[in-house]
Short mmCIF file of C-alpha atoms and ligand atoms in Angstrom, two decimals:
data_model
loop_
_atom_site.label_atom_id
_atom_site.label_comp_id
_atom_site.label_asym_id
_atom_site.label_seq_id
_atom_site.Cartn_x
_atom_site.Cartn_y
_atom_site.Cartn_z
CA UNK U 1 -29.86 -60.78 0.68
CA UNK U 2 -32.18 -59.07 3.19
CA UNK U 3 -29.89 -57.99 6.49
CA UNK U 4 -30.73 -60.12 9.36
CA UNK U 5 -32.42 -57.38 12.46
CA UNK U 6 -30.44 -57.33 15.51
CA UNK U 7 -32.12 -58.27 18.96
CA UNK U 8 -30.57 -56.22 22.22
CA UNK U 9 -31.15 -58.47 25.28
CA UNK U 10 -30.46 -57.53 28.94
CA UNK U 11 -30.00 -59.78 31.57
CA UNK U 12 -29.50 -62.65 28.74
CA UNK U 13 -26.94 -65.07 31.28
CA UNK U 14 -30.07 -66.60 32.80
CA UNK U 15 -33.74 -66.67 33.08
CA UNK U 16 -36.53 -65.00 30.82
CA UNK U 17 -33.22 -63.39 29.42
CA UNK U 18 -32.01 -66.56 28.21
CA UNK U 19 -35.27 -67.91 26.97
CA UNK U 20 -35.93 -64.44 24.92
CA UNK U 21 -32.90 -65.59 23.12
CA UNK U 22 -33.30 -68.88 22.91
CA UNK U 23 -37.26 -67.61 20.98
CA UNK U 24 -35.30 -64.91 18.81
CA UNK U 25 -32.61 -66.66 17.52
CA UNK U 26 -34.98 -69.75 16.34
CA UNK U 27 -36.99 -66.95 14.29
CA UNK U 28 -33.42 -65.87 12.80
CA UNK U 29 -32.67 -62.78 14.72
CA UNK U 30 -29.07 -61.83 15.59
CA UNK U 31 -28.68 -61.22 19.16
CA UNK U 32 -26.84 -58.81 21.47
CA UNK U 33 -26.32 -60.46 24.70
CA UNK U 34 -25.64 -58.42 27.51
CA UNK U 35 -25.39 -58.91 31.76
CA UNK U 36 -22.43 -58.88 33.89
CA UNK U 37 -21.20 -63.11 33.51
CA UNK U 38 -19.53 -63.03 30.91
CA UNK U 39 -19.34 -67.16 30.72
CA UNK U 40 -22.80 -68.56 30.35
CA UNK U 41 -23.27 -65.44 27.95
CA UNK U 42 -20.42 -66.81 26.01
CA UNK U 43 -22.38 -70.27 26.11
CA UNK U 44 -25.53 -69.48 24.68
CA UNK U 45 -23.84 -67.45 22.29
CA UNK U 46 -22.49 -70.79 20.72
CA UNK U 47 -24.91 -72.53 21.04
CA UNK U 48 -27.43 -70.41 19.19
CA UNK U 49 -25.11 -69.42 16.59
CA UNK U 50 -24.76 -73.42 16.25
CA UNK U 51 -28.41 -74.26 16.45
CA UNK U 52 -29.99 -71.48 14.24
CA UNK U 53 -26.95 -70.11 12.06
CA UNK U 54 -27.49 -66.65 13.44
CA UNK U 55 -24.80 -64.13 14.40
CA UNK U 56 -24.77 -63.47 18.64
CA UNK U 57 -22.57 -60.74 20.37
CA UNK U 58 -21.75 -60.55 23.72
CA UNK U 59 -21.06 -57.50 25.53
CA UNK U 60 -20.89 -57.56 29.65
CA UNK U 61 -21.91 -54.58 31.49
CA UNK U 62 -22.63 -54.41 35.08
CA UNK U 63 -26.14 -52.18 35.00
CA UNK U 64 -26.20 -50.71 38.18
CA UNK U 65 -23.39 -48.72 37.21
CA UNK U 66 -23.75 -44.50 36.83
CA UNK U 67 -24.24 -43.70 33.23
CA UNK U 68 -24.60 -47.80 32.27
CA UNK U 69 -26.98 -47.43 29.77
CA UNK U 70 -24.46 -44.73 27.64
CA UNK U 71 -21.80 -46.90 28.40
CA UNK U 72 -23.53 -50.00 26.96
CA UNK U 73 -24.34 -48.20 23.67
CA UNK U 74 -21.54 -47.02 23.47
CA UNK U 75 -19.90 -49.98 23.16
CA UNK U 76 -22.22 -51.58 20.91
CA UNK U 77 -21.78 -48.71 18.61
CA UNK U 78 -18.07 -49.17 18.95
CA UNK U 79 -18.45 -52.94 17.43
CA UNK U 80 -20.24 -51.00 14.29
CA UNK U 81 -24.13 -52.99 15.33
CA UNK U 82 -27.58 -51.96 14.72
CA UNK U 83 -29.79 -52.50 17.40
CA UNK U 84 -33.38 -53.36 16.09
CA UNK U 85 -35.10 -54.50 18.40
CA UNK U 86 -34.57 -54.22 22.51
CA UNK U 87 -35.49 -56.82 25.52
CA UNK U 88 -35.49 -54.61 28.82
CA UNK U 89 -35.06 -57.74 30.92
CA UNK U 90 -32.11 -57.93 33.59
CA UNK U 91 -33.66 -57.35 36.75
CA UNK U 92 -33.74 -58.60 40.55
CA UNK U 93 -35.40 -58.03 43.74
CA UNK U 94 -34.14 -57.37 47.40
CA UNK U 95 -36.45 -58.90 50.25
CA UNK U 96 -35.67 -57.70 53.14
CA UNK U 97 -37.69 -54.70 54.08
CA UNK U 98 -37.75 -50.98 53.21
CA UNK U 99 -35.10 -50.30 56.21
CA UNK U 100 -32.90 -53.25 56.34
CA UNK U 101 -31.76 -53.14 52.63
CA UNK U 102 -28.84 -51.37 51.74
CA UNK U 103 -29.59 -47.95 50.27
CA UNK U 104 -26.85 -48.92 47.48
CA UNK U 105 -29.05 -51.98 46.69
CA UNK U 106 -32.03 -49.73 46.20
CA UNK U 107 -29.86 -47.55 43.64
CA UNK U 108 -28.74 -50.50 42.14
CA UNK U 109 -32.03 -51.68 41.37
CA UNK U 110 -33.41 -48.41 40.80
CA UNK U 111 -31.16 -48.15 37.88
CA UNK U 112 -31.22 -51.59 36.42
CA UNK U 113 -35.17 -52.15 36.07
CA UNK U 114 -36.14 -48.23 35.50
CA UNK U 115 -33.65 -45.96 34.81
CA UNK U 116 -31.65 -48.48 31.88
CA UNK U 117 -34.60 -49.40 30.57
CA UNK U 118 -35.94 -45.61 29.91
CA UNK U 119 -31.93 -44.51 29.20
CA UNK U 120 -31.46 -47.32 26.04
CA UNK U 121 -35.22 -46.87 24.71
CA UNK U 122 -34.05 -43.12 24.50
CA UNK U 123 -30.70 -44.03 22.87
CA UNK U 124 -32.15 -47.05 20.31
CA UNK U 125 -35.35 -46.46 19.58
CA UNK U 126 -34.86 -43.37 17.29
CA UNK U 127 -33.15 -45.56 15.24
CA UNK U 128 -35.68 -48.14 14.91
CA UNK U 129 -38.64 -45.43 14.19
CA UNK U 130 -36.07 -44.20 11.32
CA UNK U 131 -35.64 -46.98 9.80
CA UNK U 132 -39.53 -48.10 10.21
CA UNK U 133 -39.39 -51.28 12.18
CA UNK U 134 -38.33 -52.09 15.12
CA UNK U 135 -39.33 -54.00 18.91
CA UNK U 136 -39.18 -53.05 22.55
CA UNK U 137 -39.91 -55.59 24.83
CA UNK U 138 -40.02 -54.96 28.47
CA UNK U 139 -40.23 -57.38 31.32
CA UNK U 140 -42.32 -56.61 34.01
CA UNK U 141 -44.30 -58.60 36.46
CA UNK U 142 -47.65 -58.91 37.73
CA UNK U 143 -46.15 -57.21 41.20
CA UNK U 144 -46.32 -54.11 39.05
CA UNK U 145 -50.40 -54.86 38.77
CA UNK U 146 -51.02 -56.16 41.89
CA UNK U 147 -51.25 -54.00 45.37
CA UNK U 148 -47.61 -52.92 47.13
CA UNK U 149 -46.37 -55.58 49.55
CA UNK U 150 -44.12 -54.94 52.52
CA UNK U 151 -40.60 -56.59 52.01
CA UNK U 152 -39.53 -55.80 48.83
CA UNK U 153 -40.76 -52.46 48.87
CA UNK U 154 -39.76 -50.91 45.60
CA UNK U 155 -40.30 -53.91 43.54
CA UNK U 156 -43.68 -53.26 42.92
CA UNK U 157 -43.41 -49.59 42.28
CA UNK U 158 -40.82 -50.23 40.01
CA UNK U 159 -42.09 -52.64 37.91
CA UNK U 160 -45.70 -50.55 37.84
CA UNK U 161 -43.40 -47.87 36.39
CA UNK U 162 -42.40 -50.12 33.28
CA UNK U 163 -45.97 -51.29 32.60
CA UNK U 164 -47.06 -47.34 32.60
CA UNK U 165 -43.90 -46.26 30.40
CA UNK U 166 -44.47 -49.17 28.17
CA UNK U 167 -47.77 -48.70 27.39
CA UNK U 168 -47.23 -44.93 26.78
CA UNK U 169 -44.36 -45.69 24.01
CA UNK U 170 -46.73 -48.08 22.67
CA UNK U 171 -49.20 -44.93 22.02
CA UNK U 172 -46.52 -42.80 21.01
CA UNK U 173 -45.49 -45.48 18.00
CA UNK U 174 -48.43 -46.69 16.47
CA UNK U 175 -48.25 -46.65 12.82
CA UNK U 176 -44.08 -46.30 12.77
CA UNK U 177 -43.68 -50.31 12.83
CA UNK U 178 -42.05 -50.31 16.39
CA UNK U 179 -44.41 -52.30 18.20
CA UNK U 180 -44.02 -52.10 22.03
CA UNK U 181 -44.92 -54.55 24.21
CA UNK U 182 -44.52 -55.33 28.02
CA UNK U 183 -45.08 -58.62 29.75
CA UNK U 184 -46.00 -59.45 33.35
CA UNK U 185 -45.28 -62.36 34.51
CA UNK U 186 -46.44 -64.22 38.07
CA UNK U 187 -43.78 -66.73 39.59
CA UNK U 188 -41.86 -67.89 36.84
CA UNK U 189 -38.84 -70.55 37.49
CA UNK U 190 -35.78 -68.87 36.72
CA UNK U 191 -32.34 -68.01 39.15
CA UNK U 192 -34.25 -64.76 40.50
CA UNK U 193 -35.61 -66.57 43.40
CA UNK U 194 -32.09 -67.97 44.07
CA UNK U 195 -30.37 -64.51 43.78
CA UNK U 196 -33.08 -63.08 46.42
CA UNK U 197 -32.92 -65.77 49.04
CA UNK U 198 -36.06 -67.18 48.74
CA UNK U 199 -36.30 -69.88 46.95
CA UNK U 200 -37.00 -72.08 49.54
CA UNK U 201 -40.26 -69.83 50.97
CA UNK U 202 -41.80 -68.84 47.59
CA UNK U 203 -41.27 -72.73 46.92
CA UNK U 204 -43.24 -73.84 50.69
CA UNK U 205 -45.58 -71.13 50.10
CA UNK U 206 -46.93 -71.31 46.62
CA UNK U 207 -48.07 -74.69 44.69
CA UNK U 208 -45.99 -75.72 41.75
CA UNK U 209 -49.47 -75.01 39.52
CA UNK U 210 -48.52 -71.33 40.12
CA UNK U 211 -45.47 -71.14 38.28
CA UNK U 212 -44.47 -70.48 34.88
CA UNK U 213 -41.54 -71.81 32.87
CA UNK U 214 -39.24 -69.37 31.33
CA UNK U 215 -39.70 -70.48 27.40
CA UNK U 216 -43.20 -69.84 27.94
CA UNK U 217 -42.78 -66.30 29.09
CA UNK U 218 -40.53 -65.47 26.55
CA UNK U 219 -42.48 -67.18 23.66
CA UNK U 220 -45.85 -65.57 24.50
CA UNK U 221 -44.05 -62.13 24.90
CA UNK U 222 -42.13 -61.79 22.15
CA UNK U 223 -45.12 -63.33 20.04
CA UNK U 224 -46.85 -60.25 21.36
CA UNK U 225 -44.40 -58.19 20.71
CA UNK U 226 -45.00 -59.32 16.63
CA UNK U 227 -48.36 -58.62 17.21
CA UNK U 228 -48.19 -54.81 18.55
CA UNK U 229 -49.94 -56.15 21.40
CA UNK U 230 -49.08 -53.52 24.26
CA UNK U 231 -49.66 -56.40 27.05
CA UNK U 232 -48.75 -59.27 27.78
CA UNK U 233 -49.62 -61.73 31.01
CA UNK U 234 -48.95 -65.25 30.55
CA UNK U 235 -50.91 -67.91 31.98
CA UNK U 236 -54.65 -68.00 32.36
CA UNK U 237 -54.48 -67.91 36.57
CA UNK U 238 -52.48 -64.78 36.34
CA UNK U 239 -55.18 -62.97 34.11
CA UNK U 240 -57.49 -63.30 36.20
CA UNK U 241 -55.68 -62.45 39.32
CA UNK U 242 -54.74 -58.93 37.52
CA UNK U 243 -58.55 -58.51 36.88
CA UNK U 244 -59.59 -59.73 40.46
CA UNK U 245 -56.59 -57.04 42.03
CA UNK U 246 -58.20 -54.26 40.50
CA UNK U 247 -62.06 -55.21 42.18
CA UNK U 248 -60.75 -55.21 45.39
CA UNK U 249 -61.58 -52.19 47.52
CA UNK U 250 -57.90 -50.41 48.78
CA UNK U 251 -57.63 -51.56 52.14
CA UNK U 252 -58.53 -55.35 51.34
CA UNK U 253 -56.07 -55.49 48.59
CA UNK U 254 -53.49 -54.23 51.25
CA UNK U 255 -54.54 -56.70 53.65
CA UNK U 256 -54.27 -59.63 51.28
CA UNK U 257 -50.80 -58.70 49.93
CA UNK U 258 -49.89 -58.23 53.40
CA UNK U 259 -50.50 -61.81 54.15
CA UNK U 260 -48.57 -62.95 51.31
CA UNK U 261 -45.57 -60.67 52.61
CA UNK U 262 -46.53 -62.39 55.99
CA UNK U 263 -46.32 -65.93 54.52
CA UNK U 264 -43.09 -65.41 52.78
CA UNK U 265 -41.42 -63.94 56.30
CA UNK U 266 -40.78 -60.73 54.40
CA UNK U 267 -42.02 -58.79 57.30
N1 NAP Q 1 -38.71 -65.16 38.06
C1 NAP Q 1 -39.86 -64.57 38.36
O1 NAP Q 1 -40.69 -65.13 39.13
C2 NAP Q 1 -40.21 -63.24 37.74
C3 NAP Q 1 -41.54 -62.84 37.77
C4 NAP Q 1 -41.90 -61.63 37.21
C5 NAP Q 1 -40.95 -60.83 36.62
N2 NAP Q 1 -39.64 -61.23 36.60
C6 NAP Q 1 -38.67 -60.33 35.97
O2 NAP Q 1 -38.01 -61.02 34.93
C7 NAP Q 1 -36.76 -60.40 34.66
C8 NAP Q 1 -35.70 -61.49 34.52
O3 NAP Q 1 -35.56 -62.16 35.74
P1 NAP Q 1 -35.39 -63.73 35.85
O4 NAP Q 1 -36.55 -64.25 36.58
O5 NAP Q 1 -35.03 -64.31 34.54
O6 NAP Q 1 -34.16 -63.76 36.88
P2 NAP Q 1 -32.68 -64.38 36.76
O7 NAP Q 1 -32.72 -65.76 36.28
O8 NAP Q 1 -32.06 -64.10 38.09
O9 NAP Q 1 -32.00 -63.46 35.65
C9 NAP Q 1 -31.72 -62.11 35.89
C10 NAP Q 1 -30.83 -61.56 34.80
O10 NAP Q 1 -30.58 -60.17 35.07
C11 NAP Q 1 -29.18 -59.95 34.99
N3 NAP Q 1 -28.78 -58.85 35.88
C12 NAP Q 1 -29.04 -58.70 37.19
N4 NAP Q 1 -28.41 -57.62 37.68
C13 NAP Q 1 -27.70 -57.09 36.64
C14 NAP Q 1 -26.82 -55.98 36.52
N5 NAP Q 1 -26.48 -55.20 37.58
N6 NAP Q 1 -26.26 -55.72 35.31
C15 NAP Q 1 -26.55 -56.51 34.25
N7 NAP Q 1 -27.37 -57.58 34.30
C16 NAP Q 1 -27.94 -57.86 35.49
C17 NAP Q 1 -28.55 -61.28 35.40
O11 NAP Q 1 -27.26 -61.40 34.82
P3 NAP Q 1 -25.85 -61.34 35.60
O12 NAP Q 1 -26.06 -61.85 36.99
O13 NAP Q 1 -24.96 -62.21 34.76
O14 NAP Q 1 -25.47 -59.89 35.53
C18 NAP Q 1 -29.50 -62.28 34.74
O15 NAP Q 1 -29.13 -62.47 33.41
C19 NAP Q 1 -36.50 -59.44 35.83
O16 NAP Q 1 -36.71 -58.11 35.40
C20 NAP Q 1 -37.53 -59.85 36.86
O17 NAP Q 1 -37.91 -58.76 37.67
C21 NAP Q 1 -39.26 -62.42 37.15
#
């Protein structure tokens, strides 16, 4: 009997994280389930290993920590697993202006969205081109398209980053079956909006038509993902806006994510 492949997902307790497991383990992966609570990772681990007969490991790991990446591998190497495929997903934003954040909050999400995400494709995905198949999904967001907005500052930048690094593995492994694949998604309903603070102006400010369930996003990525599409950008409203952000002359795109940084009372 054929092995079953072995899905590494970050940020798995909630969110797109979740739902990327939730899409995985119905097409038979195994899963690796990793973020820092250990409970609800403990949950869905049951749960999918009830549902879909699948094998899913959890392993906590706080990713803002120095060296987290090494750390993380190492103890997945420790529990003797292969990781074939990997979902760069755990991620959060701070709101509250270049200035007023806390430069240890900056780190933190420096290293959780950019530098883990670069550290464990460096660690796992020699394996995968050895072996001849593997899958790197990343999760972005369409701030990483769109212009910079004041507030959350490095957000954007960030998450540009990961669209730019994705698409340059993706290049770099045609023809090795690891297909690499990042998705952007717009608002999406998840805890992230919770975690931030603003839940309750990003729910006055934009129309419920605007957002995008989690299942979806994780469906359409990892479906791209099969395909060795390099991009991915659920929902047809947010496919145009990334085509629309790019027409815009420079200092009209500034002005109109200004507005929406204005709207949100993010600066
Ligand atoms: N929701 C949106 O509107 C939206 C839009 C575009 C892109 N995204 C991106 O989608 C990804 C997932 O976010 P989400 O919307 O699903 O948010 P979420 O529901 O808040 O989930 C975030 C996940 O990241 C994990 N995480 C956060 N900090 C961590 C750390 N230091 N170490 C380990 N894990 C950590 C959390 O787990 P623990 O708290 O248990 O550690 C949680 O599992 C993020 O990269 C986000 O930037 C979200």
């Amino acid at each position: 009997m054929q092995k079953r492949k072995t899905i590494a997902i970050t940020g798995a307790s909630a969110g797109i994280g979740a739902a990327m497991a939730r899409v995985c383990a119905a097409r038979g992966y195994d899963l690796i389930l990793i973020a820092r609570r250990e409970a609800p990772l403990a949950a869905l681990a049951a749960e999918l290993e009830a549902a879909h007969g699948i094998r899913a490991h959890v392993v906590t790991a706080d990713l803002a920590e120095p060296d987290a990446a090494r750390t993380l591998a190492a103890a997945v190497a420790e529990r003797g697993l292969q990781v074939d495929g990997l979902v760069n997903n755990a991620g959060f934003s701070k709101t509250t202006g270049f200035l007023e954040t806390d430069p240890e909050a900056q780190q933190a999400m420096i290293r959780v969205m950019l530098t883990v995400p670069v550290e464990l494709s460096r660690l796992w995905l020699p394996g995968m081109k050895a072996r001849g198949w593997g899958r790197v999904v990343n999760v972005a967001s369409m701030a990483g398209f769109l212009q910079a907005t004041g507030g959350d500052t490095l957000y954007g930048p960030i998450k540009s980053f990961l669209i730019k690094f994705s698409q340059g593995l993706w290049v770099e492994n045609q023809g090795t079956g690891v297909n690499v694949s990042v998705v952007c998604p717009g608002y999406t309903y998840t805890e992230f909006h919770d975690v931030n603070g603003s839940r309750e102006a990003v729910s006055a400010a934009y129309p419920k038509w605007m957002w995008l369930d989690a299942e979806r996003v994780a469906r359409e990525a990892w479906e791209a993902a099969e395909a060795n599409r390099p991009r991915c950008i659920p929902g047809k409203r947010y496919q145009i806006l990334s085509v629309v952000s790019k027409l815009l002359p420079d200092q009209m795109g500034l002005k109109t994510a200004a507005s929406h940084a204005r709207k949100l009372k993010r600066i």
